[in-house]
PDB file of C-alpha atoms and ligand atoms in Angstrom:
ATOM      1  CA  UNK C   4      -7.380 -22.561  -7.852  1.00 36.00           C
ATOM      2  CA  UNK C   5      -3.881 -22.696  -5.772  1.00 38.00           C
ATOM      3  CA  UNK C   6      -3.304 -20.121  -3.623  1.00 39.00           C
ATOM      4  CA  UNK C   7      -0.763 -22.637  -1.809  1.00 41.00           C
ATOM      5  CA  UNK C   8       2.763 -22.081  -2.299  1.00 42.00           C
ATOM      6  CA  UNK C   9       3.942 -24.355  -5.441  1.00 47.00           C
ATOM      7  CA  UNK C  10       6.309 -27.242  -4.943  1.00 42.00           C
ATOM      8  CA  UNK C  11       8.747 -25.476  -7.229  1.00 51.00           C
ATOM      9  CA  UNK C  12       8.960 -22.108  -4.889  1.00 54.00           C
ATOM     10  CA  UNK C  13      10.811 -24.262  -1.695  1.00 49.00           C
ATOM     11  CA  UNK C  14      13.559 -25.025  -4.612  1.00 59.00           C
ATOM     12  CA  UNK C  15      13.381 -21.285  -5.276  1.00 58.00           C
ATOM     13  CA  UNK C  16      13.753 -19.646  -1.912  1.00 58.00           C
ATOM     14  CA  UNK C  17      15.870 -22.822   0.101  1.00 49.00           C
ATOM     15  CA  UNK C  18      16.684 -20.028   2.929  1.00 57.00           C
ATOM     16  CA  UNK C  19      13.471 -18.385   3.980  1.00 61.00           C
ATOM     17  CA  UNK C  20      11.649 -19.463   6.739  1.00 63.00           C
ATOM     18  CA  UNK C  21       8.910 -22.250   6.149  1.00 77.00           C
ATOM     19  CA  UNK C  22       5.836 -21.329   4.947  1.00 84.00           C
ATOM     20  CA  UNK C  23       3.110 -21.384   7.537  1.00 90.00           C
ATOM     21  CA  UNK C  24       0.196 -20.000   6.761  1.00 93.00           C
ATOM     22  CA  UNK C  25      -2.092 -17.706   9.205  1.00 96.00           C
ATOM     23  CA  UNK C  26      -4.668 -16.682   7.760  1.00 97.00           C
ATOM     24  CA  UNK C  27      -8.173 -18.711   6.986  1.00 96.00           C
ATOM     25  CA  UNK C  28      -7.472 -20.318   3.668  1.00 93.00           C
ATOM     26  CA  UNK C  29     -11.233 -20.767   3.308  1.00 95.00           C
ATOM     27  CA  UNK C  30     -11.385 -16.901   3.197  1.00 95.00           C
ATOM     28  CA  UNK C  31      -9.131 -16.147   0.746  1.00 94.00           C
ATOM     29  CA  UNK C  32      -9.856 -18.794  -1.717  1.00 90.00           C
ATOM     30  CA  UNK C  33     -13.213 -17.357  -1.759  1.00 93.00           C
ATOM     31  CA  UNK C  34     -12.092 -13.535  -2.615  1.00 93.00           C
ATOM     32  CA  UNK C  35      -9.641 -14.990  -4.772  1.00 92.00           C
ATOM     33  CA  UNK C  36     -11.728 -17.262  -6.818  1.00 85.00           C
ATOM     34  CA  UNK C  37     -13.149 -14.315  -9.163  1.00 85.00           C
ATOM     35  CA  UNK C  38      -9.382 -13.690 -10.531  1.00 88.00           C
ATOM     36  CA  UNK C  39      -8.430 -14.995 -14.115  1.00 86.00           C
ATOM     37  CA  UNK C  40      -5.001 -15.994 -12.791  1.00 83.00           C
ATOM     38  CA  UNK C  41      -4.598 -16.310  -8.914  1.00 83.00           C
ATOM     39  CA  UNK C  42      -1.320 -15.242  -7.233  1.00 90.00           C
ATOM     40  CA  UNK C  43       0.435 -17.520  -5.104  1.00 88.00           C
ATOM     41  CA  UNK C  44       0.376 -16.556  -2.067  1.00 92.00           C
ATOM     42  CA  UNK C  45       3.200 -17.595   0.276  1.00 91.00           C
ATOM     43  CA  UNK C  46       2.402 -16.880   4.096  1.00 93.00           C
ATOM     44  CA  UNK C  47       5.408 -16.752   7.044  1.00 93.00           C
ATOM     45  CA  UNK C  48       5.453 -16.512  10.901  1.00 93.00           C
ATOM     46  CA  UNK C  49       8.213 -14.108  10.707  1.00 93.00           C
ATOM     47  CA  UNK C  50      10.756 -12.425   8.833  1.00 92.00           C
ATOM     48  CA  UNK C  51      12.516  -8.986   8.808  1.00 95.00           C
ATOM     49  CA  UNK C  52      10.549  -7.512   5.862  1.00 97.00           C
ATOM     50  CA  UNK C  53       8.405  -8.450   3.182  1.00 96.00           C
ATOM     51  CA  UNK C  54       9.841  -6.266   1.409  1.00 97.00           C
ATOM     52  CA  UNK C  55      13.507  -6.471   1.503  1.00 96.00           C
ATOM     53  CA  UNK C  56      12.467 -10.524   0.844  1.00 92.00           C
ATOM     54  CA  UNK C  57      11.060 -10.217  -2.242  1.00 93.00           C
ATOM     55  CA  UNK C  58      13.658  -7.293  -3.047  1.00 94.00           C
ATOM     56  CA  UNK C  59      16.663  -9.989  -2.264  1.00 89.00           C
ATOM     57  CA  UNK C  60      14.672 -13.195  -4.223  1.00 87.00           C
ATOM     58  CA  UNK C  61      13.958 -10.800  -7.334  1.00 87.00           C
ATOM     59  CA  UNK C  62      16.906 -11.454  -9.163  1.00 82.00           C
ATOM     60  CA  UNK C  63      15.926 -15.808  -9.043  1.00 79.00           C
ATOM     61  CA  UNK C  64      12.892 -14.892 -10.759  1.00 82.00           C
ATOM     62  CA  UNK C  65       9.158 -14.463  -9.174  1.00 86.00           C
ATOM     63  CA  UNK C  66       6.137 -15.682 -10.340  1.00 86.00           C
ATOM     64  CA  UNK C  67       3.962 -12.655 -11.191  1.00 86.00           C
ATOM     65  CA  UNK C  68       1.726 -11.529  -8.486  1.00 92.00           C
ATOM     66  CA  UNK C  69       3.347 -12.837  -5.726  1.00 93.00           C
ATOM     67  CA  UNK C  70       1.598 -12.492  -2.314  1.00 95.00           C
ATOM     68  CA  UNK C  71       4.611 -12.736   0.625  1.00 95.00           C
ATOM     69  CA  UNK C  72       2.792 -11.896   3.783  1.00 97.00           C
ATOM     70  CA  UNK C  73       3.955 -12.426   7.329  1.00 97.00           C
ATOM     71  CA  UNK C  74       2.325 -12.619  10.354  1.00 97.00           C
ATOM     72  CA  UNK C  75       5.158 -10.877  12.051  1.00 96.00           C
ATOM     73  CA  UNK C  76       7.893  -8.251  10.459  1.00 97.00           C
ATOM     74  CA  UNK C  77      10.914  -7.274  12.660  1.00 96.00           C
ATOM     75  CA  UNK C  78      12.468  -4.837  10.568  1.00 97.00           C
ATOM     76  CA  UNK C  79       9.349  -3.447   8.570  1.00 97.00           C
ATOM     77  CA  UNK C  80      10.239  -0.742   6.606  1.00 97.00           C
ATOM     78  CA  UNK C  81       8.345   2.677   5.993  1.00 96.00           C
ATOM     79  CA  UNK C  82       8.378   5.519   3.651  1.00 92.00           C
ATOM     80  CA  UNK C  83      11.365   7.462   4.408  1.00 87.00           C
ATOM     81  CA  UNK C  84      13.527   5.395   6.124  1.00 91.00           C
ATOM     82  CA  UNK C  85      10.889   4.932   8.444  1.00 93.00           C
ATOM     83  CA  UNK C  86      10.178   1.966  10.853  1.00 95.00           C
ATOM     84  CA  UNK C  87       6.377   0.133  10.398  1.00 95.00           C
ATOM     85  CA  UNK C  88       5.275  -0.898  13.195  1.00 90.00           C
ATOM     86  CA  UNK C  89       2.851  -3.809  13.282  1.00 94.00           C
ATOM     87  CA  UNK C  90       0.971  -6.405  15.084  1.00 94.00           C
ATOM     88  CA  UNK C  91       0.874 -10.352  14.925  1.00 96.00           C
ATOM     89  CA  UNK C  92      -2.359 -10.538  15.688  1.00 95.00           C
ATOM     90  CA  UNK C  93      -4.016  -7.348  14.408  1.00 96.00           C
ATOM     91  CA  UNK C  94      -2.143  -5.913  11.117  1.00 97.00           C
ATOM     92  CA  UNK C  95      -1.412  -7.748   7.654  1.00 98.00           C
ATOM     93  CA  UNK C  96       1.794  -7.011   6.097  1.00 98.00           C
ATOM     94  CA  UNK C  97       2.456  -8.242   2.903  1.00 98.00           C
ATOM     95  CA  UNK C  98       4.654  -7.921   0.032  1.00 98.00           C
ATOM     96  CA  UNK C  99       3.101  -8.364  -4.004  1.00 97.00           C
ATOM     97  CA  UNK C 100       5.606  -8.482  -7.219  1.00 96.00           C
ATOM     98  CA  UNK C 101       4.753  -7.103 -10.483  1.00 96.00           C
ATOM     99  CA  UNK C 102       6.904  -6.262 -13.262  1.00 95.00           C
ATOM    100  CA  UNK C 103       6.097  -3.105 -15.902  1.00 96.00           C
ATOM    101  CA  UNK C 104       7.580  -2.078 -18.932  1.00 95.00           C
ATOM    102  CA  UNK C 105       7.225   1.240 -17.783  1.00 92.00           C
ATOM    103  CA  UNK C 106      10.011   3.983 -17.564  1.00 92.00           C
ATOM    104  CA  UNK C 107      10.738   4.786 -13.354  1.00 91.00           C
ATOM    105  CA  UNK C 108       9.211   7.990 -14.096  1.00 92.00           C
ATOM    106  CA  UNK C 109       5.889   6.814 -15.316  1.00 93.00           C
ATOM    107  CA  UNK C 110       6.002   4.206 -12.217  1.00 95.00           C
ATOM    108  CA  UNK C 111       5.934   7.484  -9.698  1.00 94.00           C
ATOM    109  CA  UNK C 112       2.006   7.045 -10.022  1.00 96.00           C
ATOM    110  CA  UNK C 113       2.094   3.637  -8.824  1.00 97.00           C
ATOM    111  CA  UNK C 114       1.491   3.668  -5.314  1.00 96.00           C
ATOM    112  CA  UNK C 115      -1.136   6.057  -5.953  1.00 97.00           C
ATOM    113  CA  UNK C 116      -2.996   3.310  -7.950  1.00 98.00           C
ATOM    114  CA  UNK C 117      -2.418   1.028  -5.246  1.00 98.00           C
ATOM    115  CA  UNK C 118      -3.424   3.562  -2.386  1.00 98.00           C
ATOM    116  CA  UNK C 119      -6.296   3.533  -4.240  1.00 98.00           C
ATOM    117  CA  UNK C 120      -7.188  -0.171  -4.954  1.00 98.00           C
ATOM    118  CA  UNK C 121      -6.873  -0.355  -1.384  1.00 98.00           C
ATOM    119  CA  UNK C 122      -9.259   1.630  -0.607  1.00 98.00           C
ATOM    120  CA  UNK C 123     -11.851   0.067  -3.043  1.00 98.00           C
ATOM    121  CA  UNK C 124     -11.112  -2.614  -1.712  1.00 98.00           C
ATOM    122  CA  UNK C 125     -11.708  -1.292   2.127  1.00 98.00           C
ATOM    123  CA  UNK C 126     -14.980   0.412   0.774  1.00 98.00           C
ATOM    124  CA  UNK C 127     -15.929  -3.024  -1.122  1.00 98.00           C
ATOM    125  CA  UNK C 128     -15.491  -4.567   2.388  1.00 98.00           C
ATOM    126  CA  UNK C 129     -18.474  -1.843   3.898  1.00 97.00           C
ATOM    127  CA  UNK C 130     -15.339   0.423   5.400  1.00 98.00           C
ATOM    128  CA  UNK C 131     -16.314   3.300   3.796  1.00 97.00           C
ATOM    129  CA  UNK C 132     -15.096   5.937   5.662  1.00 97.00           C
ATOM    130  CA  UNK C 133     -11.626   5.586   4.064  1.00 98.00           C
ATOM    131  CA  UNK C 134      -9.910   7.960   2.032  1.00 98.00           C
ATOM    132  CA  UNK C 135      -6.619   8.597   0.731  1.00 97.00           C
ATOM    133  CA  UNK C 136      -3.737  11.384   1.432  1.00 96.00           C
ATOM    134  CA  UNK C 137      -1.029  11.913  -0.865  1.00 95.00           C
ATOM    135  CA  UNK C 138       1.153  10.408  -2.301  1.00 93.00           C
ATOM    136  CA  UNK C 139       0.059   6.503  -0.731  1.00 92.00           C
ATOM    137  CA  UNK C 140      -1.031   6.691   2.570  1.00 95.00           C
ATOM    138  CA  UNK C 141      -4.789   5.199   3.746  1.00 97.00           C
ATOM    139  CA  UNK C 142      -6.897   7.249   6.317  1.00 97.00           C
ATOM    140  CA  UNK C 143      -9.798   6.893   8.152  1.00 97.00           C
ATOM    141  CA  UNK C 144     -11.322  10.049  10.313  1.00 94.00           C
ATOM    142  CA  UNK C 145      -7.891  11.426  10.555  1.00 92.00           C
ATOM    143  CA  UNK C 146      -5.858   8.890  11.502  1.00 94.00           C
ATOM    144  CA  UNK C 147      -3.344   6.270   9.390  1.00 95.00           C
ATOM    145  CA  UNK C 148      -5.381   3.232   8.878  1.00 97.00           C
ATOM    146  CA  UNK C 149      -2.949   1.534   6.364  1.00 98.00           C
ATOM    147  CA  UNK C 150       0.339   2.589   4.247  1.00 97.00           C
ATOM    148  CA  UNK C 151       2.145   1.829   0.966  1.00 97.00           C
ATOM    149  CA  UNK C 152       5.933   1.109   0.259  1.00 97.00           C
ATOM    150  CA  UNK C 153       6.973   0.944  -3.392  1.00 97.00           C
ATOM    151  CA  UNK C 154      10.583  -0.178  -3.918  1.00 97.00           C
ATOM    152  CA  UNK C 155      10.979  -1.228  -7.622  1.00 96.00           C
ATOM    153  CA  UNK C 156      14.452  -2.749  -8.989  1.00 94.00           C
ATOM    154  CA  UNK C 157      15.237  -2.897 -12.906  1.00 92.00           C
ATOM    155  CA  UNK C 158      15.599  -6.579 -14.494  1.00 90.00           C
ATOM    156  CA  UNK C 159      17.719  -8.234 -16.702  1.00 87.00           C
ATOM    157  CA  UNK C 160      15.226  -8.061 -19.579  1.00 89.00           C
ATOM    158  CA  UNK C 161      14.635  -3.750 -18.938  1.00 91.00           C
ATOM    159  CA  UNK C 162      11.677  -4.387 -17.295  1.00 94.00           C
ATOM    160  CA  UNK C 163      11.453  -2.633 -13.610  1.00 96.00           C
ATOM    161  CA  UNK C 164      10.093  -5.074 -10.970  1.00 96.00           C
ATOM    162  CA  UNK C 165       7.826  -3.534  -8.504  1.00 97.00           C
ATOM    163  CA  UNK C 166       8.095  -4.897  -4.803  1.00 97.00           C
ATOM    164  CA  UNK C 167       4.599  -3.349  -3.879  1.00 98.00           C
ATOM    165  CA  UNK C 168       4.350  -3.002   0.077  1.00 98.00           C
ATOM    166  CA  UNK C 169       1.146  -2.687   2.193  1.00 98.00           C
ATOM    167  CA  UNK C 170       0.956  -2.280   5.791  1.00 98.00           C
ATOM    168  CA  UNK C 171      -2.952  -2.258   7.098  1.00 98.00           C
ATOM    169  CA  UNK C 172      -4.490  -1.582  10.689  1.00 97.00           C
ATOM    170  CA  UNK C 173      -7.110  -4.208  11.163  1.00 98.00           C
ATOM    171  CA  UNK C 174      -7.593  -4.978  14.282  1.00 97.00           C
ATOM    172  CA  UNK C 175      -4.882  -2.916  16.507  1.00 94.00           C
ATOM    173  CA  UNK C 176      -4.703  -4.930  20.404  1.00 92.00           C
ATOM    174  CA  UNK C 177      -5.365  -1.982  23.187  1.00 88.00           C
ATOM    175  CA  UNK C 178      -2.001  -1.696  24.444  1.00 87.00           C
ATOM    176  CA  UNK C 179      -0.885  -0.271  20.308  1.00 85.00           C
ATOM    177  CA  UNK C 180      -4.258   1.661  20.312  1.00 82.00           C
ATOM    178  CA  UNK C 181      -3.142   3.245  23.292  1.00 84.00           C
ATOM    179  CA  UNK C 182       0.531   4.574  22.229  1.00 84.00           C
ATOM    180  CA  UNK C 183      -0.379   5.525  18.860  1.00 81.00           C
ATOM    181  CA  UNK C 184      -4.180   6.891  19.699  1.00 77.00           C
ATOM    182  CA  UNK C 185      -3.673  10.169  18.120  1.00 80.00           C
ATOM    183  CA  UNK C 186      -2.078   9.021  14.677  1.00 91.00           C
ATOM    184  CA  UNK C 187      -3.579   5.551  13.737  1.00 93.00           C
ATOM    185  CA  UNK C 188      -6.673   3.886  13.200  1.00 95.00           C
ATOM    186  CA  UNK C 189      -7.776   0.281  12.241  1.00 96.00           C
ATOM    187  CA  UNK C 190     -10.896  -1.346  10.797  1.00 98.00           C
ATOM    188  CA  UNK C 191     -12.853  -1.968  13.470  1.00 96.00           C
ATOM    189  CA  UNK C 192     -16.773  -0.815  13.509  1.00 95.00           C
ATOM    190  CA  UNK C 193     -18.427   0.437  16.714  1.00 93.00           C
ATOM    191  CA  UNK C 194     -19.110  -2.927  18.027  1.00 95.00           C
ATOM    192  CA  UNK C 195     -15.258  -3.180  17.852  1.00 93.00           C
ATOM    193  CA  UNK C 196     -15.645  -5.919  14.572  1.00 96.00           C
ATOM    194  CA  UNK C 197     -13.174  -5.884  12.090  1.00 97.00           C
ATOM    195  CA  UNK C 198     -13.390  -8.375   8.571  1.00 98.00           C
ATOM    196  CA  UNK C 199     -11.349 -11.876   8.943  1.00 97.00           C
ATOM    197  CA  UNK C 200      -7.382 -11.370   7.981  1.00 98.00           C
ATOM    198  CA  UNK C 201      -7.955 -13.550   5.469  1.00 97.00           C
ATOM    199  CA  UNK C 202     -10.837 -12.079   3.419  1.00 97.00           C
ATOM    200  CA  UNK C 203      -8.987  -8.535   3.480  1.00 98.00           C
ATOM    201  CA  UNK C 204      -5.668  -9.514   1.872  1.00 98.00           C
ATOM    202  CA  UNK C 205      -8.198 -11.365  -0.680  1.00 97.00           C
ATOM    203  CA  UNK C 206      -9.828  -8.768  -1.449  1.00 97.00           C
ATOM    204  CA  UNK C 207      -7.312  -6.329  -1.494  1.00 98.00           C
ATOM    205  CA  UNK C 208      -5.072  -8.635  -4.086  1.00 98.00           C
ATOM    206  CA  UNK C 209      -8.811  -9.258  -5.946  1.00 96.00           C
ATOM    207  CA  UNK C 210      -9.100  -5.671  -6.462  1.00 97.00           C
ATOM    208  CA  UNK C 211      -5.413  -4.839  -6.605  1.00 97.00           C
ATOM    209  CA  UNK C 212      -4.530  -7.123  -9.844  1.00 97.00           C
ATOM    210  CA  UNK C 213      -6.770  -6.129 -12.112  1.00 96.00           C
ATOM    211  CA  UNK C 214      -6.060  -2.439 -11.165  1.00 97.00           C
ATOM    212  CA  UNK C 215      -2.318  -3.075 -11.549  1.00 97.00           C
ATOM    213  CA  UNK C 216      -3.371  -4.681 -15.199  1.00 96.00           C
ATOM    214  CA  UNK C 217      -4.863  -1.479 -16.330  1.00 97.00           C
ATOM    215  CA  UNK C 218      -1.879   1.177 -14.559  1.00 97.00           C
ATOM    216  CA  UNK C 219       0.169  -1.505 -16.907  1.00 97.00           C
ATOM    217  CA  UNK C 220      -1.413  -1.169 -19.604  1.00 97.00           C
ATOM    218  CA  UNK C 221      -2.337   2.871 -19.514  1.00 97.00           C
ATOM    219  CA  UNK C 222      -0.293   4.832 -16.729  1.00 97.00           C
ATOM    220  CA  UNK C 223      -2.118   6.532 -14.065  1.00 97.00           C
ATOM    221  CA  UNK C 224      -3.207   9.318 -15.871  1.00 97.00           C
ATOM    222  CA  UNK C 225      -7.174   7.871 -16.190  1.00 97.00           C
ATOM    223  CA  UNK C 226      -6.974   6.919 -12.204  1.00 98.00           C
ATOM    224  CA  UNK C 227      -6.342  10.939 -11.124  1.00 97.00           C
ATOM    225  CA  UNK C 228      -9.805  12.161 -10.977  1.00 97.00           C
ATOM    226  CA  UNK C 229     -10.992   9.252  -9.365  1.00 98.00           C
ATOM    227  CA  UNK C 230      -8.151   9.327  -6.949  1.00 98.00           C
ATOM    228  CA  UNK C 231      -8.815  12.678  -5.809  1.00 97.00           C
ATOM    229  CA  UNK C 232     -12.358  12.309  -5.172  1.00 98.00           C
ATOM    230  CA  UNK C 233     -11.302  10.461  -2.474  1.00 98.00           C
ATOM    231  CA  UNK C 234      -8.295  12.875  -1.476  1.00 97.00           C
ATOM    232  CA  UNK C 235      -8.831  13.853   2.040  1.00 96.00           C
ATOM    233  CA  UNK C 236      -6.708  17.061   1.619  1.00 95.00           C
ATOM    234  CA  UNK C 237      -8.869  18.027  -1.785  1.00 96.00           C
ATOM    235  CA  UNK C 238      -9.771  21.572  -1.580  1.00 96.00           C
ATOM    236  CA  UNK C 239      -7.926  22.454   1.600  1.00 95.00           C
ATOM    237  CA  UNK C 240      -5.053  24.390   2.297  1.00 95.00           C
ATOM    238  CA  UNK C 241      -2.136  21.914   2.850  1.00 94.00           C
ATOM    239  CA  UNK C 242       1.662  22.294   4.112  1.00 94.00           C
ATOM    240  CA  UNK C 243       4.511  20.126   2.084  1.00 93.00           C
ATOM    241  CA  UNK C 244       7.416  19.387   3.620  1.00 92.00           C
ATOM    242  CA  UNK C 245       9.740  18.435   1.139  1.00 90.00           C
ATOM    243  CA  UNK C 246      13.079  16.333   1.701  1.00 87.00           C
ATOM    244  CA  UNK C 247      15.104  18.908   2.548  1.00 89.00           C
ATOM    245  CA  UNK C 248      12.922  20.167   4.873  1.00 90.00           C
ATOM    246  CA  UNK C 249      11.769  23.177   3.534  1.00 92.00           C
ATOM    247  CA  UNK C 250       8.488  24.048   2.870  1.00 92.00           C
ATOM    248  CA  UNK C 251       5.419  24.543   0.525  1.00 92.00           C
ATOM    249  CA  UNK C 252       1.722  25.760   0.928  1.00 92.00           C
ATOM    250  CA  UNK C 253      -1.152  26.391  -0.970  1.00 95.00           C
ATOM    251  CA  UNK C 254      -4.509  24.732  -2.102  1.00 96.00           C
ATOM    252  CA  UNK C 255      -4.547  20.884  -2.733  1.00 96.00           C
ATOM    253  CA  UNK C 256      -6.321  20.819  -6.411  1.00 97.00           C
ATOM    254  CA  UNK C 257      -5.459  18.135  -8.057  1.00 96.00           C
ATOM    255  CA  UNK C 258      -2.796  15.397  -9.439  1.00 97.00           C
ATOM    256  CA  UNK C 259      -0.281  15.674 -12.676  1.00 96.00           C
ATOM    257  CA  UNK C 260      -0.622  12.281 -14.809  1.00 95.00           C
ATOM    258  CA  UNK C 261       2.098  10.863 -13.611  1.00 95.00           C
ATOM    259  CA  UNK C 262       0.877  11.169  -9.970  1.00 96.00           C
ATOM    260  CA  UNK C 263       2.541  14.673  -8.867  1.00 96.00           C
ATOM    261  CA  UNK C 264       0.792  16.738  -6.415  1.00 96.00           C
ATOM    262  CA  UNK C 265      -0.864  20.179  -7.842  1.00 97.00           C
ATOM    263  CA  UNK C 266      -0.731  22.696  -4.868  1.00 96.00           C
ATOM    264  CA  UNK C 267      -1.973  26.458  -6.149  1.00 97.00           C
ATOM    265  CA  UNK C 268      -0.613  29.154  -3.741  1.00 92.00           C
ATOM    266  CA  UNK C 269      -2.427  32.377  -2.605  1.00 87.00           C
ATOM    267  CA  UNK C 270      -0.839  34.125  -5.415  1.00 91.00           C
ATOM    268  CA  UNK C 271      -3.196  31.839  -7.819  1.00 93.00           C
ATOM    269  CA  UNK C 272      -0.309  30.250  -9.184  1.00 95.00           C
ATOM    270  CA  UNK C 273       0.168  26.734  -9.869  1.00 97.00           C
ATOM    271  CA  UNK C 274       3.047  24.440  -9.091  1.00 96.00           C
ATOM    272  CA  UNK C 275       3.709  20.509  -9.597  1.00 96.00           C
ATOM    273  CA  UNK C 276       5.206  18.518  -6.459  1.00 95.00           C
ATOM    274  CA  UNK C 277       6.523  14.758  -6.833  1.00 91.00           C
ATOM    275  CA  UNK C 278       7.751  14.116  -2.992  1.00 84.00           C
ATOM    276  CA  UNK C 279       7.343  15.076   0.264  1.00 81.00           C
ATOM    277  CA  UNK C 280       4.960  14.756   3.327  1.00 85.00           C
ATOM    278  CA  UNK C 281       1.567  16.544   3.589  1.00 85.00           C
ATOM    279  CA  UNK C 282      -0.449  17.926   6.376  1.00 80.00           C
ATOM    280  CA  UNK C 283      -3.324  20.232   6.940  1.00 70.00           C
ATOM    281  CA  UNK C 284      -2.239  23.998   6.988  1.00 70.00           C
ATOM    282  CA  UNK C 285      -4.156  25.462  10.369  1.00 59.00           C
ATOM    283  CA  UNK C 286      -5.869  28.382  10.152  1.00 46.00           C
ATOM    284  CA  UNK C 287      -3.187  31.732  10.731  1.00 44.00           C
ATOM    285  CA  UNK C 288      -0.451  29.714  10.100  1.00 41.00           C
TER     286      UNK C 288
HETATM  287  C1  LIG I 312       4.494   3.935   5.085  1.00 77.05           C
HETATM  288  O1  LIG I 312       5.485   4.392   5.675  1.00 77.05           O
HETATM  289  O2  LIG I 312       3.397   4.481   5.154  1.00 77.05           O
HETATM  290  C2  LIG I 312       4.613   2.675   4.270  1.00 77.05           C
HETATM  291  C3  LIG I 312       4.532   1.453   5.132  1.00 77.05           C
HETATM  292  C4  LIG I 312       4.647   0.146   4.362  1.00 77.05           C
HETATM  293  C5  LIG I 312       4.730  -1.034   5.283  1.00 77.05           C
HETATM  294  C6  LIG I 312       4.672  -2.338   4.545  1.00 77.05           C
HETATM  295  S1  LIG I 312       4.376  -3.693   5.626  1.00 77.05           S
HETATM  296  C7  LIG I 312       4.723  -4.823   4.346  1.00 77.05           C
HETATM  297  C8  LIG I 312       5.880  -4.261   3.550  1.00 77.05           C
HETATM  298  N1  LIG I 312       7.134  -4.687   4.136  1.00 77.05           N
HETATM  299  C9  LIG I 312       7.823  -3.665   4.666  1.00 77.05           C
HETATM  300  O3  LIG I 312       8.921  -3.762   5.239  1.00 77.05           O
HETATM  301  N2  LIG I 312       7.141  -2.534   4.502  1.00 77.05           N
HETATM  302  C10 LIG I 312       5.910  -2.733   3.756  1.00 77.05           C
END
């Protein structure tokens, strides 16, 4: 198995930074190793985004399943025009390509298949106390643990390419925990022990692949039910905040097959969402 870069992908990409990789090869080659077809996976001190990378090197043609990930990311990029922050030592940002013959519409329930495979992958890895808030993001006890950034870009051949972002917590240093107590968490256990770098992004490409396969292959209508068992807002009364700003409420019940969010309001009426942020509705508000 090669999870090295390939001499052909210098030729490809003559002005990126060098690869160097970070992580413990040992680690990944082992998560890897189960995989029909391994991704190459291309590792980088620093860049500005994974994202925009593999957005900009799309067009010269990308092995399928490419891993970028980079230790550090000045410019990361968040849903919403939103920065991601990260850290060198403590976060993994990466960056994976796929390409679907899928309509944009049926790719809205992407992320949610990835927000998913990452958390089988997290629960895989014994961190079970991971769930999932609509539309991508990853929590654990309340607090942002990892995110997702979907950009996709149609192809010459009518395919759309899918630059599939994923920002993860895993070991945040003190002075981060500090700032951002209150809104993130990491994967740390009580003795303060988080998994290797190396074995997460295996695992989460090991688990990711074969789940993009299938999403491929049959939408994300058969991944809704199990998506929101693990929906931390499922049952509860939830605000949206849509683009514009204004506002919707009601009862989070369930998903649309293509990935929309089904809020029922205290009327007992029904209504289909495809954007927007969530949060818990308090009590008398
Ligand atoms: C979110 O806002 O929740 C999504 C965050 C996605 C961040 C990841 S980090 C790797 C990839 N490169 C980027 O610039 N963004 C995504």
């Amino acid at each position: 198995m090669n999870v090295r870069p390939t001499s052909l992908l210098p030729a490809l990409f003559p002005t990126i930074v060098p690869p160097e990789p970070f992580l413990d090869e040992a680690d990944l080659q082992r998560e890897l190793g189960t995989l029909p077809a391994a991704p190459v996976v291309w590792q980088v001190r620093s860049l500005d985004s994974t994202n925009r990378c593999l957005l900009e090197w799309a067009p010269q043609g990308l092995p399928r399943y490419f891993c970028l990930a980079a230790r550090q990311q000045t410019a990361g990029r968040g849903r919403q025009g939103r920065a991601w922050v990260s850290d060198p030592e403590g976060s993994l940002t990466f960056s994976l390509w796929s390409v679907f013959d899928r309509s944009l519409q049926e790719l809205s329930g992407l992320p949610l298949v990835v927000s998913l495979g990452v958390l089988e992958a997290l629960h895989s890895l014994g961190i079970t106390t991971v769930g999932v808030k609509w539309p991508n993001d990853l929590w654990r006890e309340g607090r942002k643990v990892a995110g997702v950034l979907v950009e996709t870009t149609r192809l010459s051949s009518g395919q759309v390419g899918a630059v599939i972002g994923i920002g993860l917590n895993v070991a945040l240093p003190p002075a981060v925990q500090e700032a951002f107590s209150l809104s993130l968490n990491d994967l740390r256990d009580e003795a303060g022990q988080a998994p290797a770098r190396g074995t997460v992004l295996g695992r989460l490409l090991n688990t990711l692949i074969p789940l993009l396969e299938s999403f491929a292959q049959s939408g994300f209508s058969p991944f809704a039910e199990t998506w929101m068992t693990h929906c931390v807002h499922r049952n509860r009364s939830v605000t949206l905040r849509h683009p514009d700003q204004t506002l919707s409420q009601g009862e989070c019940i369930g998903l649309s097959p293509l990935g929309g969010l089904i809020l029922r309001n205290p009327a007992g009426d029904s209504q289909t969402y495809h954007g927007g942020e969530l949060s818990l509705r308090w009590e008398g508000t």
